[in-house]
Amino acid sequence: MLTIDCKDVVSIKNDLLVYVADQVAAIPTLKHHQFTLSSFDDDEIIDVSIVISAIKEFLDSIDEGRNFAVISNNDTINITSISGKVIERPTVESEHEMFSCTHCGFVTQYQVELNAHMRIHYI
């Protein structure tokens, strides 16, 4: 399991999580100022270099790549501002509360939708 610390990019954390999880085919889990990525199979190890590349690609796509360093330290990846500037974007109220499936990483902003989704794992 890898932990990605997003304290300098909290306002884009949800978009970053979706992009990176899709690129590395991992199960994401949201936390307050970070997210974690777990492999689908417990025996598989997530390639840190692929995760770092995906984070850099995402930052480049929003023209912020040159302002942030992506640093790996064991099972933690830090996204750190080079200039001390953090990304501040207006957040929509619904983005504050996201729900994630513990089985497959499906993410939704609606608790009811998550409950319906969770049922498919027990059929």
mmCIF file of C-alpha atoms in Angstrom:
data_model
loop_
_atom_site.group_PDB
_atom_site.id
_atom_site.type_symbol
_atom_site.label_atom_id
_atom_site.label_comp_id
_atom_site.label_asym_id
_atom_site.label_seq_id
_atom_site.Cartn_x
_atom_site.Cartn_y
_atom_site.Cartn_z
ATOM 1 C CA MET A 1 0.000 0.000 0.000
ATOM 2 C CA LEU A 2 1.283 3.450 -0.968
ATOM 3 C CA THR A 3 0.332 6.691 0.764
ATOM 4 C CA ILE A 4 0.270 9.905 -1.268
ATOM 5 C CA ASP A 5 0.519 13.057 0.861
ATOM 6 C CA CYS A 6 -1.412 15.906 -0.766
ATOM 7 C CA LYS A 7 -1.166 18.669 1.832
ATOM 8 C CA ASP A 8 0.043 21.211 -0.767
ATOM 9 C CA VAL A 9 -2.521 20.141 -3.404
ATOM 10 C CA VAL A 10 -5.593 19.357 -1.267
ATOM 11 C CA SER A 11 -7.954 21.269 -3.557
ATOM 12 C CA ILE A 12 -7.179 18.906 -6.471
ATOM 13 C CA LYS A 13 -6.772 15.739 -4.378
ATOM 14 C CA ASN A 14 -9.983 14.069 -5.620
ATOM 15 C CA ASP A 15 -9.167 14.625 -9.297
ATOM 16 C CA LEU A 16 -5.585 13.481 -8.732
ATOM 17 C CA LEU A 17 -6.750 10.341 -6.930
ATOM 18 C CA VAL A 18 -9.034 9.315 -9.787
ATOM 19 C CA TYR A 19 -6.339 9.915 -12.413
ATOM 20 C CA VAL A 20 -3.564 8.089 -10.565
ATOM 21 C CA ALA A 21 -5.756 5.131 -9.541
ATOM 22 C CA ASP A 22 -6.812 4.680 -13.178
ATOM 23 C CA GLN A 23 -3.228 4.873 -14.447
ATOM 24 C CA VAL A 24 -1.841 2.267 -12.033
ATOM 25 C CA ALA A 25 -4.988 0.091 -11.694
ATOM 26 C CA ALA A 26 -5.096 0.352 -7.907
ATOM 27 C CA ILE A 27 -7.760 0.692 -5.218
ATOM 28 C CA PRO A 28 -7.831 4.255 -3.841
ATOM 29 C CA THR A 29 -8.861 5.213 -0.326
ATOM 30 C CA LEU A 30 -9.466 8.835 0.628
ATOM 31 C CA LYS A 31 -8.061 10.344 3.784
ATOM 32 C CA HIS A 32 -8.013 13.910 5.089
ATOM 33 C CA HIS A 33 -4.890 15.352 3.384
ATOM 34 C CA GLN A 34 -3.787 12.206 1.615
ATOM 35 C CA PHE A 35 -4.947 9.082 -0.156
ATOM 36 C CA THR A 36 -3.712 5.520 -0.289
ATOM 37 C CA LEU A 37 -3.398 3.093 -3.171
ATOM 38 C CA SER A 38 -3.717 -0.643 -2.650
ATOM 39 C CA SER A 39 -3.219 -3.371 -5.221
ATOM 40 C CA PHE A 40 -6.119 -5.582 -6.280
ATOM 41 C CA ASP A 41 -4.125 -8.661 -5.343
ATOM 42 C CA ASP A 42 -2.326 -8.722 -1.984
ATOM 43 C CA ASP A 43 0.692 -10.393 -3.602
ATOM 44 C CA GLU A 44 1.188 -7.579 -6.136
ATOM 45 C CA ILE A 45 3.323 -4.563 -5.370
ATOM 46 C CA ILE A 46 2.433 -1.168 -6.811
ATOM 47 C CA ASP A 47 5.299 0.270 -8.847
ATOM 48 C CA VAL A 48 6.243 3.569 -7.197
ATOM 49 C CA SER A 49 7.840 4.929 -10.377
ATOM 50 C CA ILE A 50 4.568 4.510 -12.300
ATOM 51 C CA VAL A 51 2.663 6.339 -9.539
ATOM 52 C CA ILE A 52 5.194 9.180 -9.550
ATOM 53 C CA SER A 53 4.973 9.430 -13.353
ATOM 54 C CA ALA A 54 1.160 9.545 -13.191
ATOM 55 C CA ILE A 55 1.241 12.305 -10.554
ATOM 56 C CA LYS A 56 3.698 14.330 -12.654
ATOM 57 C CA GLU A 57 1.559 13.838 -15.782
ATOM 58 C CA PHE A 58 -1.500 15.104 -13.926
ATOM 59 C CA LEU A 59 0.348 18.145 -12.561
ATOM 60 C CA ASP A 60 1.703 18.897 -16.039
ATOM 61 C CA SER A 61 -1.812 18.657 -17.489
ATOM 62 C CA ILE A 62 -2.966 21.493 -15.219
ATOM 63 C CA ASP A 63 0.223 23.537 -15.801
ATOM 64 C CA GLU A 64 1.510 23.022 -12.250
ATOM 65 C CA GLY A 65 4.252 20.469 -12.943
ATOM 66 C CA ARG A 66 7.132 22.912 -12.588
ATOM 67 C CA ASN A 67 5.819 24.186 -9.216
ATOM 68 C CA PHE A 68 5.782 20.849 -7.364
ATOM 69 C CA ALA A 69 8.271 18.115 -6.527
ATOM 70 C CA VAL A 70 7.090 14.514 -6.229
ATOM 71 C CA ILE A 71 9.292 12.765 -3.673
ATOM 72 C CA SER A 72 9.200 9.098 -2.685
ATOM 73 C CA ASN A 73 10.219 7.910 0.774
ATOM 74 C CA ASN A 74 9.587 4.165 1.308
ATOM 75 C CA ASP A 75 5.795 3.679 1.027
ATOM 76 C CA THR A 76 4.981 7.397 1.114
ATOM 77 C CA ILE A 77 4.971 9.827 -1.784
ATOM 78 C CA ASN A 78 4.967 13.544 -0.953
ATOM 79 C CA ILE A 79 3.794 16.217 -3.357
ATOM 80 C CA THR A 80 5.676 19.278 -2.152
ATOM 81 C CA SER A 81 5.513 22.839 -3.372
ATOM 82 C CA ILE A 82 8.887 24.095 -4.602
ATOM 83 C CA SER A 83 8.045 27.765 -4.119
ATOM 84 C CA GLY A 84 5.869 27.379 -1.029
ATOM 85 C CA LYS A 85 2.733 28.123 -3.058
ATOM 86 C CA VAL A 86 -0.147 25.671 -2.653
ATOM 87 C CA ILE A 87 -2.851 25.025 -5.229
ATOM 88 C CA GLU A 88 -6.027 26.765 -4.160
ATOM 89 C CA ARG A 89 -9.118 26.178 -6.217
ATOM 90 C CA PRO A 90 -12.691 26.834 -5.223
ATOM 91 C CA THR A 91 -14.260 23.636 -3.932
ATOM 92 C CA VAL A 92 -17.848 22.672 -4.389
ATOM 93 C CA GLU A 93 -19.656 21.729 -1.181
ATOM 94 C CA SER A 94 -20.380 18.201 -2.439
ATOM 95 C CA GLU A 95 -16.658 17.507 -2.997
ATOM 96 C CA HIS A 96 -15.978 17.587 0.724
ATOM 97 C CA GLU A 97 -17.775 14.327 1.337
ATOM 98 C CA MET A 98 -16.771 11.430 -0.866
ATOM 99 C CA PHE A 99 -17.511 7.765 -0.201
ATOM 100 C CA SER A 100 -15.204 4.955 -1.285
ATOM 101 C CA CYS A 101 -15.915 1.228 -1.641
ATOM 102 C CA THR A 102 -13.555 -0.754 0.565
ATOM 103 C CA HIS A 103 -13.674 -3.698 -1.850
ATOM 104 C CA CYS A 104 -12.846 -2.145 -5.209
ATOM 105 C CA GLY A 105 -12.226 1.579 -4.717
ATOM 106 C CA PHE A 106 -15.407 2.820 -6.418
ATOM 107 C CA VAL A 107 -15.822 6.489 -5.414
ATOM 108 C CA THR A 108 -19.077 8.440 -5.241
ATOM 109 C CA GLN A 109 -20.398 11.514 -3.516
ATOM 110 C CA TYR A 110 -23.669 9.809 -2.540
ATOM 111 C CA GLN A 111 -23.978 7.420 0.407
ATOM 112 C CA VAL A 112 -27.068 5.794 -1.146
ATOM 113 C CA GLU A 113 -25.194 5.064 -4.365
ATOM 114 C CA LEU A 114 -22.331 3.513 -2.391
ATOM 115 C CA ASN A 115 -24.766 1.313 -0.445
ATOM 116 C CA ALA A 116 -26.320 0.056 -3.688
ATOM 117 C CA HIS A 117 -22.878 -0.540 -5.158
ATOM 118 C CA MET A 118 -21.681 -2.470 -2.073
ATOM 119 C CA ARG A 119 -24.507 -4.943 -2.511
ATOM 120 C CA ILE A 120 -22.990 -6.253 -5.773
ATOM 121 C CA HIS A 121 -20.026 -7.572 -3.824
ATOM 122 C CA TYR A 122 -22.280 -9.862 -1.791
ATOM 123 C CA ILE A 123 -24.407 -11.338 -4.586
#
